[in-house]
Amino acid sequence: MNSSIEYAEKIGTDNRIARDMRGKFELDAVLAMDLEGNIVKLNSSFEAIIGFKEDKLCGNSLWGIVEPNSLEKVVSNFNQAREGKYQNFDCQFIHKSGSHIDLNIINLPIVLDGEIVGVYGVVKDITEIKQKRQQVREREVLYHLLTDHSLDMITKSNKDGKLQYVSPYCFDLLGYTPKELIGKSTYDLVHMDDVEKLLSSHEMVIRNHSNGRVSFRMEHKTGYYIWVESLCKSIVKEDCGEIRLISVIRDISERKKTEELLLNSEKLSAAGQLAAGIAHEVRNPLTAIKGFLQLMDGNKKYEDSYFSIINSEINRIELILSELLLLSKPQDLKFKECNLFETLKQIKTLIDTHATMSNIEIDLNYLTAIQTIVCDENQLKQVFINFLKNAIEAMPKGGEISLNVRSEGEDTLKVQIIDQGNGIPKEHLERLGQPFFTTKETGTGLGFMISMKIIENHHGKIEIASNENGTTIEVTLPTYQ
Ligand code: ADP
Ligand code: MG
């Protein structure tokens, strides 16, 4: 104890190292020990770290506040410093509260008149840094676990699409190892027709710092294409401001197949339901033809005029049957110029019979000179047939359906289907578009979902207004894709 006080006095008065250190390490915690490891002096920063006041520690052995697992390390470093060697190490001490604290300690010998008389400890509390490091390490492990085992392909690229990281799932999805893809451009793997779509989605993500969701086709190493959906986010590297795109890419080929199946089953169901009306419609001209053939039998005089009637009736049968076949046949998506007025007239021909059976008149008002629209005609037909069928089915007592077409500006057409049905209750409105939502005994509940998908593919939109006096469906479509 006496010797400790002696050291303290010496250190306080004439040790040049101590004076030197006080200036340098003002913020650091410092303590001084004698050669046996007894604490001789400490500053308020060390008090703050350890929780004890100076008078509680001075005169006591340093080992008493060292966490047992660190004791060997602390003693051996202390001994090295006592031999005159500078030491820097991390260890754990015990705080007054009993908790463990992580410290970084620099041990320096205290030299007086050329003789080592004790050891300094310059102490830094690194508990928080350690915790943060641990958190970062844990996050890294988690991140690797997630990306390496994810059933999605995760990629990181620069803003031009050059791949910097690809998760191992790319082998299952595309047949490439990550190594084969790093350095390549994302866009080289994308179907030619979808590159534009992906590029503009990425541009939007970068511009608005938003998330982008887009579906497109990627090419498998063996040459076939897979439908995927990517969720993309941009991050800005803090140090250099460079932009990175992180994408989570999911195989949606199964979903696409299901969508296609649903589309076809709705088509078949619509065709089946329309068939009754069509059979009726076909029977009428057939009856007429039969009658005229009987009249013509042996009656040369009327042959010419009867022939032209028979001809036009047969044409009508042909038209109706070909529309029906078209409706039930699965078709690939094909965008080309078509005449919307003609298309709507054909739809009217097909559906009029169905309407008449319910005492309904369909009134087609084409109120604009713009008729050409780039679209997949068969798909648009399916949309309008579905909306007209819905309108007819909502009007069991008959009435009128208006089918109006207007232009909105030079490159937008708006098709309105206005019925006088019993309307769609508010609680049903939000369920429209969910697959299989139907209030009809023989309904598929797919019409709305498919129509929405088709209009979305055409970059258009659907608006619905409904009350107890009827429903108005508005389909807005750009004339060019
Ligand atoms: P489905 O016609 O097979 O029932 P849809 O998806 O076409 O399937 O329509 C879903 C539901 O929306 C219908 O069952 C009906 O309740 C409601 N609905 C759709 N259009 C109308 C309409 N014009 N008037 C009243 N209800 C409608
Ligand atoms: Mg329907």
Coordinates of C-alpha atoms and ligand atoms in Angstrom, one line a residue:
M1 CA 0.0 0.0 0.0
N2 CA 2.8 2.3 1.0
S3 CA 4.6 1.7 -2.2
S4 CA 1.5 2.5 -4.2
I5 CA 1.3 5.9 -2.6
E6 CA 4.9 6.5 -3.4
Y7 CA 4.3 5.6 -7.0
A8 CA 1.3 7.8 -7.1
E9 CA 3.3 10.8 -5.9
K10 CA 6.1 10.1 -8.3
I11 CA 3.8 9.7 -11.2
G12 CA 1.9 12.8 -10.3
T13 CA 5.0 15.0 -9.9
D14 CA 8.0 14.1 -11.9
N15 CA 7.1 11.4 -14.5
R16 CA 7.5 12.9 -17.9
I17 CA 5.7 10.1 -19.6
A18 CA 2.7 10.7 -17.4
R19 CA 2.6 14.4 -18.2
D20 CA 3.1 13.6 -21.9
M21 CA 0.3 11.0 -21.8
R22 CA -2.1 13.3 -20.0
G23 CA -2.0 15.7 -22.9
K24 CA -2.4 13.0 -25.5
F25 CA -5.1 10.9 -24.0
E26 CA -7.3 13.4 -22.3
L27 CA -10.4 11.6 -23.4
D28 CA -9.1 8.1 -22.9
A29 CA -9.3 6.3 -19.6
V30 CA -5.9 5.9 -18.0
L31 CA -4.8 3.9 -15.0
A32 CA -1.4 3.2 -13.5
M33 CA -0.3 0.0 -11.7
D34 CA 2.8 -0.9 -9.7
L35 CA 4.9 -3.8 -10.7
E36 CA 2.6 -6.3 -8.9
G37 CA -0.5 -5.1 -10.7
N38 CA -1.9 -3.0 -7.9
I39 CA -3.8 0.1 -9.0
V40 CA -2.1 3.2 -8.1
K41 CA -4.0 6.0 -9.9
L42 CA -6.8 6.3 -12.4
N43 CA -8.6 9.2 -14.1
S44 CA -12.3 10.1 -14.2
S45 CA -12.7 8.6 -17.7
F46 CA -11.7 5.2 -16.3
E47 CA -14.1 5.7 -13.4
A48 CA -16.9 6.3 -16.0
I49 CA -16.0 3.1 -17.8
I50 CA -15.7 0.8 -14.8
G51 CA -18.4 2.4 -12.6
F52 CA -16.1 2.4 -9.4
K53 CA -14.7 5.6 -7.9
E54 CA -10.9 5.9 -7.7
D55 CA -10.8 5.4 -3.9
K56 CA -12.5 2.1 -4.2
L57 CA -9.9 0.7 -6.6
C58 CA -6.6 2.3 -5.7
G59 CA -4.4 0.0 -3.7
N60 CA -6.4 -3.1 -5.0
S61 CA -5.1 -5.5 -7.5
L62 CA -6.2 -5.0 -11.1
W63 CA -7.0 -8.7 -11.5
G64 CA -10.0 -8.2 -9.2
I65 CA -11.9 -6.3 -11.9
V66 CA -10.8 -8.5 -14.9
E67 CA -13.3 -11.0 -16.3
P68 CA -11.9 -14.5 -15.4
N69 CA -11.7 -15.6 -19.1
S70 CA -9.5 -12.6 -19.9
L71 CA -7.3 -12.9 -16.8
E72 CA -4.5 -14.9 -18.4
K73 CA -4.3 -12.5 -21.3
V74 CA -4.3 -9.4 -19.1
V75 CA -1.6 -10.8 -16.8
S76 CA 0.6 -11.9 -19.6
N77 CA 0.3 -8.5 -21.4
F78 CA 1.0 -6.8 -18.1
N79 CA 4.2 -8.9 -17.6
Q80 CA 5.4 -8.1 -21.1
A81 CA 4.8 -4.4 -20.4
R82 CA 6.7 -4.8 -17.2
E83 CA 9.6 -6.1 -19.3
G84 CA 9.5 -2.8 -21.2
K85 CA 7.4 -3.9 -24.2
Y86 CA 4.4 -1.9 -25.5
Q87 CA 1.2 -4.0 -25.6
N88 CA -2.1 -3.5 -27.3
F89 CA -4.9 -6.0 -26.7
D90 CA -8.7 -6.5 -26.3
C91 CA -10.1 -8.1 -23.2
Q92 CA -13.2 -8.0 -20.9
F93 CA -13.5 -6.4 -17.5
I94 CA -16.3 -6.5 -15.0
H95 CA -18.3 -3.3 -14.5
K96 CA -19.5 -2.3 -11.0
S97 CA -23.0 -3.5 -12.1
G98 CA -21.6 -7.0 -12.8
S99 CA -22.0 -6.7 -16.6
H100 CA -19.0 -7.5 -18.9
I101 CA -17.4 -4.7 -20.7
D102 CA -15.2 -5.0 -23.8
L103 CA -12.0 -2.9 -23.5
N104 CA -9.0 -2.2 -25.6
I105 CA -6.0 -1.7 -23.5
I106 CA -2.6 -0.3 -24.4
N107 CA 0.0 -1.3 -21.7
L108 CA 3.1 0.9 -21.4
P109 CA 5.9 0.6 -18.9
I110 CA 6.3 3.5 -16.5
V111 CA 10.0 4.4 -16.5
L112 CA 11.5 6.5 -13.8
D113 CA 15.2 7.4 -13.9
G114 CA 15.8 4.7 -16.4
E115 CA 14.0 2.1 -14.3
I116 CA 10.6 0.5 -14.9
V117 CA 8.5 1.1 -11.9
G118 CA 5.1 0.2 -13.1
V119 CA 2.7 -0.1 -16.0
Y120 CA 0.2 2.3 -17.6
G121 CA -3.0 1.1 -19.0
V122 CA -4.7 3.4 -21.6
V123 CA -8.2 2.0 -21.8
K124 CA -10.9 2.4 -24.5
D125 CA -14.4 1.1 -24.0
I126 CA -15.1 -0.9 -27.2
T127 CA -18.3 -2.6 -26.0
E128 CA -20.4 -0.7 -28.5
I129 CA -18.0 -1.2 -31.3
K130 CA -17.8 -4.9 -30.5
Q131 CA -21.6 -5.2 -30.4
K132 CA -21.9 -3.4 -33.7
R133 CA -19.2 -5.6 -35.3
Q134 CA -21.1 -8.6 -34.0
Q135 CA -24.3 -7.3 -35.4
V136 CA -22.7 -6.6 -38.8
R137 CA -21.2 -10.1 -38.7
E138 CA -24.6 -11.6 -37.8
R139 CA -26.3 -9.6 -40.5
E140 CA -23.7 -10.8 -43.0
V141 CA -24.3 -14.4 -42.0
L142 CA -28.1 -13.9 -42.3
Y143 CA -27.7 -12.1 -45.6
H144 CA -25.6 -15.0 -47.0
L145 CA -28.0 -17.5 -45.7
L146 CA -30.9 -15.8 -47.3
T147 CA -29.3 -15.0 -50.7
D148 CA -27.5 -18.4 -51.0
H149 CA -30.5 -20.5 -50.1
S150 CA -33.3 -18.3 -51.5
L151 CA -35.6 -19.8 -54.1
D152 CA -35.4 -16.5 -55.9
M153 CA -32.4 -15.3 -57.9
I154 CA -30.9 -12.2 -56.3
T155 CA -28.7 -10.0 -58.3
K156 CA -26.7 -6.8 -57.8
S157 CA -25.8 -4.7 -60.8
N158 CA -24.6 -1.3 -61.6
K159 CA -27.0 1.2 -63.2
D160 CA -26.1 -0.1 -66.7
G161 CA -27.2 -3.6 -65.7
K162 CA -23.7 -5.1 -65.4
L163 CA -23.9 -7.9 -62.9
Q164 CA -21.7 -7.6 -59.8
Y165 CA -23.4 -10.3 -57.7
V166 CA -25.6 -13.2 -58.6
S167 CA -27.0 -15.6 -56.0
P168 CA -26.4 -19.4 -56.5
Y169 CA -30.1 -20.0 -57.4
C170 CA -29.2 -18.7 -60.9
F171 CA -28.0 -22.2 -61.7
D172 CA -31.4 -23.7 -61.0
L173 CA -33.2 -20.9 -62.8
L174 CA -31.0 -20.2 -65.8
G175 CA -28.4 -23.0 -65.9
Y176 CA -25.5 -20.6 -65.3
T177 CA -23.2 -20.6 -62.3
P178 CA -22.8 -17.1 -60.6
K179 CA -19.3 -16.9 -61.9
E180 CA -20.4 -17.3 -65.5
L181 CA -22.8 -14.3 -65.1
I182 CA -20.8 -11.8 -63.1
G183 CA -19.5 -9.1 -65.4
K184 CA -22.2 -9.8 -68.0
S185 CA -25.2 -7.5 -68.7
T186 CA -28.6 -8.4 -67.3
Y187 CA -30.2 -7.3 -70.5
D188 CA -28.2 -9.9 -72.5
L189 CA -30.2 -12.5 -70.7
V190 CA -33.6 -10.9 -71.4
H191 CA -35.9 -11.7 -74.3
M192 CA -35.5 -9.1 -77.1
D193 CA -39.1 -8.0 -76.9
D194 CA -38.9 -7.4 -73.1
V195 CA -35.6 -5.4 -72.9
E196 CA -37.3 -2.1 -73.4
K197 CA -39.9 -2.8 -70.7
L198 CA -37.1 -3.8 -68.2
L199 CA -35.0 -0.8 -69.1
S200 CA -37.8 1.7 -68.5
S201 CA -38.7 0.0 -65.2
H202 CA -35.0 0.3 -64.1
E203 CA -34.9 4.0 -65.2
M204 CA -38.0 4.7 -63.1
V205 CA -36.5 2.9 -60.1
I206 CA -33.3 5.0 -60.3
R207 CA -35.2 8.2 -61.0
N208 CA -37.8 7.9 -58.2
H209 CA -35.8 5.8 -55.7
S210 CA -38.9 3.6 -55.7
N211 CA -39.5 -0.2 -56.1
G212 CA -40.1 -1.6 -59.5
R213 CA -42.0 -4.7 -60.3
V214 CA -41.9 -6.0 -63.8
S215 CA -42.4 -9.4 -65.5
F216 CA -40.3 -10.5 -68.5
R217 CA -38.7 -13.5 -70.1
M218 CA -35.1 -14.6 -69.4
E219 CA -33.2 -17.0 -71.5
H220 CA -32.0 -20.3 -70.0
K221 CA -28.5 -21.4 -70.9
T222 CA -30.0 -24.1 -73.1
G223 CA -31.9 -21.6 -75.2
Y224 CA -35.5 -21.6 -73.9
Y225 CA -37.3 -18.7 -72.2
I226 CA -38.6 -18.6 -68.7
W227 CA -41.2 -16.0 -67.4
V228 CA -39.9 -14.2 -64.4
E229 CA -41.0 -11.4 -62.2
S230 CA -38.4 -9.0 -60.7
L231 CA -38.7 -6.7 -57.8
C232 CA -36.0 -4.1 -58.1
K233 CA -34.7 -1.5 -55.7
S234 CA -31.8 1.0 -56.1
I235 CA -29.2 1.8 -53.5
V236 CA -26.7 4.6 -53.6
K237 CA -23.2 3.8 -52.4
E238 CA -22.4 6.2 -49.7
D239 CA -18.7 6.7 -50.4
C240 CA -18.9 7.4 -54.1
G241 CA -22.5 8.1 -54.9
E242 CA -22.7 5.2 -57.5
I243 CA -26.0 3.6 -58.0
R244 CA -26.6 -0.2 -57.6
L245 CA -29.7 -2.1 -58.6
I246 CA -30.7 -5.0 -56.4
S247 CA -33.2 -7.4 -58.0
V248 CA -35.1 -10.3 -56.6
I249 CA -36.0 -12.4 -59.6
R250 CA -38.7 -15.1 -59.3
D251 CA -39.7 -17.9 -61.7
I252 CA -43.4 -17.2 -62.5
S253 CA -43.7 -19.7 -65.4
E254 CA -46.2 -21.8 -63.4
R255 CA -48.2 -18.7 -62.6
K256 CA -48.2 -17.8 -66.2
K257 CA -49.4 -21.2 -67.1
T258 CA -52.2 -21.0 -64.6
E259 CA -53.2 -17.6 -65.9
E260 CA -53.3 -19.0 -69.4
L261 CA -55.4 -21.9 -68.3
L262 CA -57.8 -19.6 -66.5
L263 CA -58.0 -17.4 -69.6
N264 CA -58.8 -20.4 -71.7
S265 CA -61.4 -21.8 -69.3
E266 CA -63.1 -18.4 -69.2
K267 CA -63.0 -18.3 -73.0
L268 CA -64.5 -21.8 -73.3
S269 CA -67.1 -21.0 -70.7
A270 CA -68.1 -17.8 -72.5
A271 CA -68.2 -19.7 -75.8
G272 CA -70.3 -22.4 -74.2
Q273 CA -72.8 -20.0 -72.7
L274 CA -73.1 -18.1 -76.0
A275 CA -73.5 -21.3 -77.9
A276 CA -77.2 -21.6 -77.0
G277 CA -78.0 -18.3 -78.5
I278 CA -75.8 -19.0 -81.5
A279 CA -77.5 -22.4 -82.2
H280 CA -80.8 -20.5 -82.2
E281 CA -79.3 -17.8 -84.5
V282 CA -77.9 -20.4 -86.9
R283 CA -81.2 -22.3 -87.0
N284 CA -83.1 -19.3 -88.4
P285 CA -81.1 -18.9 -91.6
L286 CA -81.0 -22.6 -92.0
T287 CA -84.8 -22.7 -91.9
A288 CA -84.8 -20.0 -94.5
I289 CA -82.4 -21.8 -96.7
K290 CA -84.3 -25.0 -96.5
G291 CA -87.5 -23.2 -97.4
F292 CA -86.0 -21.4 -100.4
L293 CA -84.4 -24.7 -101.7
Q294 CA -87.9 -26.3 -101.6
L295 CA -89.3 -23.3 -103.5
M296 CA -86.5 -23.4 -106.0
D297 CA -87.1 -27.1 -106.7
G298 CA -88.1 -27.0 -110.4
N299 CA -88.8 -23.3 -110.4
K300 CA -86.1 -21.7 -112.5
K301 CA -87.7 -18.3 -112.5
Y302 CA -86.7 -17.4 -108.9
E303 CA -83.3 -19.1 -108.9
D304 CA -81.2 -15.9 -109.0
S305 CA -82.9 -13.9 -106.3
Y306 CA -83.3 -17.0 -104.1
F307 CA -79.6 -17.7 -104.6
S308 CA -78.5 -14.3 -103.3
I309 CA -80.7 -14.7 -100.2
I310 CA -79.3 -18.1 -99.5
N311 CA -75.8 -16.8 -100.0
S312 CA -76.2 -14.0 -97.6
E313 CA -77.8 -16.3 -95.0
I314 CA -74.9 -18.8 -95.4
N315 CA -72.4 -15.9 -95.0
R316 CA -74.1 -14.9 -91.7
I317 CA -73.9 -18.5 -90.4
E318 CA -70.2 -18.5 -91.4
L319 CA -69.5 -15.3 -89.6
I320 CA -71.2 -16.3 -86.4
L321 CA -69.6 -19.7 -86.3
S322 CA -66.1 -18.3 -87.0
E323 CA -66.5 -15.8 -84.2
L324 CA -67.5 -18.6 -81.9
L325 CA -64.5 -20.7 -82.9
L326 CA -62.2 -17.7 -82.5
L327 CA -63.5 -17.1 -79.0
S328 CA -62.9 -20.6 -77.8
K329 CA -59.5 -21.1 -79.4
P330 CA -56.4 -20.3 -77.3
Q331 CA -54.4 -17.6 -79.0
D332 CA -50.9 -16.2 -78.6
L333 CA -50.7 -12.5 -77.8
K334 CA -50.4 -10.7 -81.0
F335 CA -50.4 -6.9 -81.2
K336 CA -51.3 -5.4 -84.5
E337 CA -53.4 -2.6 -86.0
C338 CA -57.1 -3.2 -86.0
N339 CA -60.3 -1.3 -86.5
L340 CA -62.1 -1.0 -83.2
F341 CA -65.4 -0.1 -84.8
E342 CA -65.4 -3.3 -86.9
T343 CA -64.4 -5.4 -83.9
L344 CA -67.2 -4.0 -81.8
K345 CA -69.7 -4.7 -84.6
Q346 CA -68.5 -8.3 -84.8
I347 CA -68.9 -8.7 -81.1
K348 CA -72.4 -7.3 -81.3
T349 CA -73.2 -9.8 -84.0
L350 CA -72.0 -12.6 -81.8
I351 CA -73.7 -11.4 -78.6
D352 CA -76.9 -9.9 -80.0
T353 CA -78.6 -13.3 -80.0
H354 CA -77.8 -13.8 -76.3
A355 CA -79.1 -10.3 -75.6
T356 CA -82.4 -10.7 -77.6
M357 CA -83.2 -13.9 -75.6
S358 CA -83.2 -11.7 -72.5
N359 CA -85.1 -8.9 -74.2
I360 CA -82.1 -6.6 -74.3
E361 CA -81.0 -4.3 -77.0
I362 CA -77.4 -3.3 -77.5
D363 CA -76.9 0.2 -78.8
L364 CA -73.5 0.7 -80.4
N365 CA -72.6 4.4 -80.6
Y366 CA -69.2 5.0 -82.2
L367 CA -68.7 8.7 -81.5
T368 CA -65.2 9.3 -82.8
A369 CA -63.4 9.3 -86.2
I370 CA -60.5 7.4 -84.6
Q371 CA -61.0 3.7 -85.4
T372 CA -57.5 2.3 -85.6
I373 CA -55.9 0.8 -82.5
V374 CA -52.9 -1.3 -82.0
C375 CA -54.0 -4.2 -79.9
D376 CA -54.5 -8.0 -79.7
E377 CA -57.9 -8.1 -81.3
N378 CA -58.9 -11.5 -79.9
Q379 CA -58.0 -10.5 -76.4
L380 CA -60.0 -7.2 -76.6
K381 CA -62.9 -9.1 -78.0
Q382 CA -62.8 -11.3 -74.9
V383 CA -62.9 -8.3 -72.7
F384 CA -65.9 -6.7 -74.3
I385 CA -67.8 -9.9 -74.6
N386 CA -67.2 -10.5 -70.9
F387 CA -68.4 -7.0 -70.0
L388 CA -71.4 -7.2 -72.3
K389 CA -72.3 -10.7 -70.9
N390 CA -72.0 -9.3 -67.4
A391 CA -74.3 -6.4 -68.4
I392 CA -76.9 -8.8 -69.9
E393 CA -76.8 -11.1 -66.9
A394 CA -77.4 -8.1 -64.6
M395 CA -80.6 -7.2 -66.5
P396 CA -83.0 -10.2 -66.1
K397 CA -85.9 -7.9 -66.9
G398 CA -84.5 -6.7 -70.1
G399 CA -83.6 -3.1 -71.2
E400 CA -80.9 -1.4 -73.1
I401 CA -77.2 -1.5 -73.0
S402 CA -75.2 1.4 -74.5
L403 CA -71.8 0.7 -75.9
N404 CA -70.3 4.1 -76.5
V405 CA -66.9 4.8 -78.0
R406 CA -65.3 8.3 -77.7
S407 CA -61.8 9.6 -78.1
E408 CA -59.9 11.3 -75.4
G409 CA -57.2 13.4 -77.1
E410 CA -55.5 12.0 -80.2
D411 CA -54.2 8.7 -78.9
T412 CA -56.7 7.4 -76.4
L413 CA -60.0 5.7 -76.9
K414 CA -62.6 5.2 -74.2
V415 CA -65.2 2.4 -74.5
Q416 CA -68.2 2.7 -72.1
I417 CA -70.6 -0.2 -71.4
I418 CA -73.6 1.2 -69.6
D419 CA -76.3 -1.2 -68.4
Q420 CA -79.6 -0.8 -66.6
G421 CA -79.0 -3.8 -64.3
N422 CA -79.2 -4.0 -60.5
G423 CA -75.7 -2.7 -59.9
I424 CA -72.8 -4.0 -57.9
P425 CA -73.0 -3.6 -54.1
K426 CA -70.1 -1.7 -52.6
E427 CA -68.8 -4.8 -50.7
H428 CA -68.5 -6.6 -54.0
L429 CA -66.8 -3.8 -55.9
E430 CA -63.5 -4.4 -54.1
R431 CA -63.6 -8.1 -54.8
L432 CA -64.0 -7.7 -58.6
G433 CA -60.8 -9.0 -60.1
Q434 CA -60.2 -11.6 -57.5
P435 CA -60.3 -15.0 -59.2
F436 CA -63.4 -17.0 -58.8
F437 CA -65.5 -14.2 -57.2
T438 CA -68.9 -14.7 -58.7
T439 CA -72.5 -14.2 -57.5
K440 CA -73.9 -16.3 -60.3
E441 CA -74.8 -20.0 -60.1
T442 CA -73.0 -20.8 -63.4
G443 CA -70.5 -18.0 -63.2
T444 CA -66.7 -18.6 -63.4
G445 CA -65.7 -15.5 -61.5
L446 CA -62.8 -15.2 -63.9
G447 CA -64.2 -12.6 -66.4
F448 CA -63.1 -9.5 -64.5
M449 CA -59.7 -10.9 -63.5
I450 CA -58.9 -11.8 -67.1
S451 CA -60.2 -8.5 -68.5
M452 CA -58.1 -6.5 -66.1
K453 CA -55.0 -8.5 -67.0
I454 CA -55.7 -8.0 -70.7
I455 CA -56.3 -4.3 -70.4
E456 CA -53.2 -4.0 -68.2
N457 CA -51.2 -5.7 -71.0
H458 CA -52.6 -3.1 -73.3
H459 CA -51.5 -0.3 -70.9
G460 CA -55.1 0.8 -70.5
K461 CA -57.3 1.0 -67.4
I462 CA -60.7 0.0 -66.3
E463 CA -63.1 2.1 -64.2
I464 CA -66.3 1.0 -62.7
A465 CA -69.2 3.1 -61.5
S466 CA -72.3 1.4 -60.1
N467 CA -75.5 2.1 -58.3
E468 CA -78.9 0.4 -58.0
N469 CA -79.9 1.8 -61.4
G470 CA -77.1 0.2 -63.3
T471 CA -73.4 -0.1 -63.9
T472 CA -71.0 1.7 -66.1
I473 CA -67.7 0.1 -67.1
E474 CA -65.2 2.4 -68.8
V475 CA -62.2 1.0 -70.6
T476 CA -59.5 3.5 -71.6
L477 CA -57.0 2.3 -74.2
P478 CA -54.0 4.0 -75.8
T479 CA -54.3 3.7 -79.6
Y480 CA -50.6 2.8 -79.9
Q481 CA -48.6 0.5 -77.7
Ligands
ADP1 P1 -68.9 -14.1 -63.6 O1 -69.5 -13.3 -64.7 O2 -68.5 -15.4 -64.1 O3 -69.6 -14.1 -62.3 P2 -67.0 -11.9 -63.6 O4 -65.6 -11.8 -63.1 O5 -67.3 -11.5 -65.0 O6 -67.5 -13.4 -63.3 O7 -67.9 -11.0 -62.6 C1 -67.8 -11.2 -61.2 C2 -69.1 -10.7 -60.5 O8 -69.2 -9.3 -60.6 C3 -70.4 -11.2 -61.0 O9 -70.7 -12.5 -60.5 C4 -71.4 -10.1 -60.6 O10 -71.8 -10.3 -59.3 C5 -70.5 -8.9 -60.6 N1 -70.8 -8.1 -61.8 C6 -69.9 -7.9 -62.9 N2 -70.4 -7.1 -63.8 C7 -71.6 -6.7 -63.3 C8 -72.6 -5.8 -63.8 N3 -72.5 -5.2 -65.0 N4 -73.7 -5.6 -63.1 C9 -73.9 -6.2 -61.9 N5 -72.9 -7.1 -61.4 C10 -71.8 -7.3 -62.1
MG2 MG -68.6 -12.5 -66.4

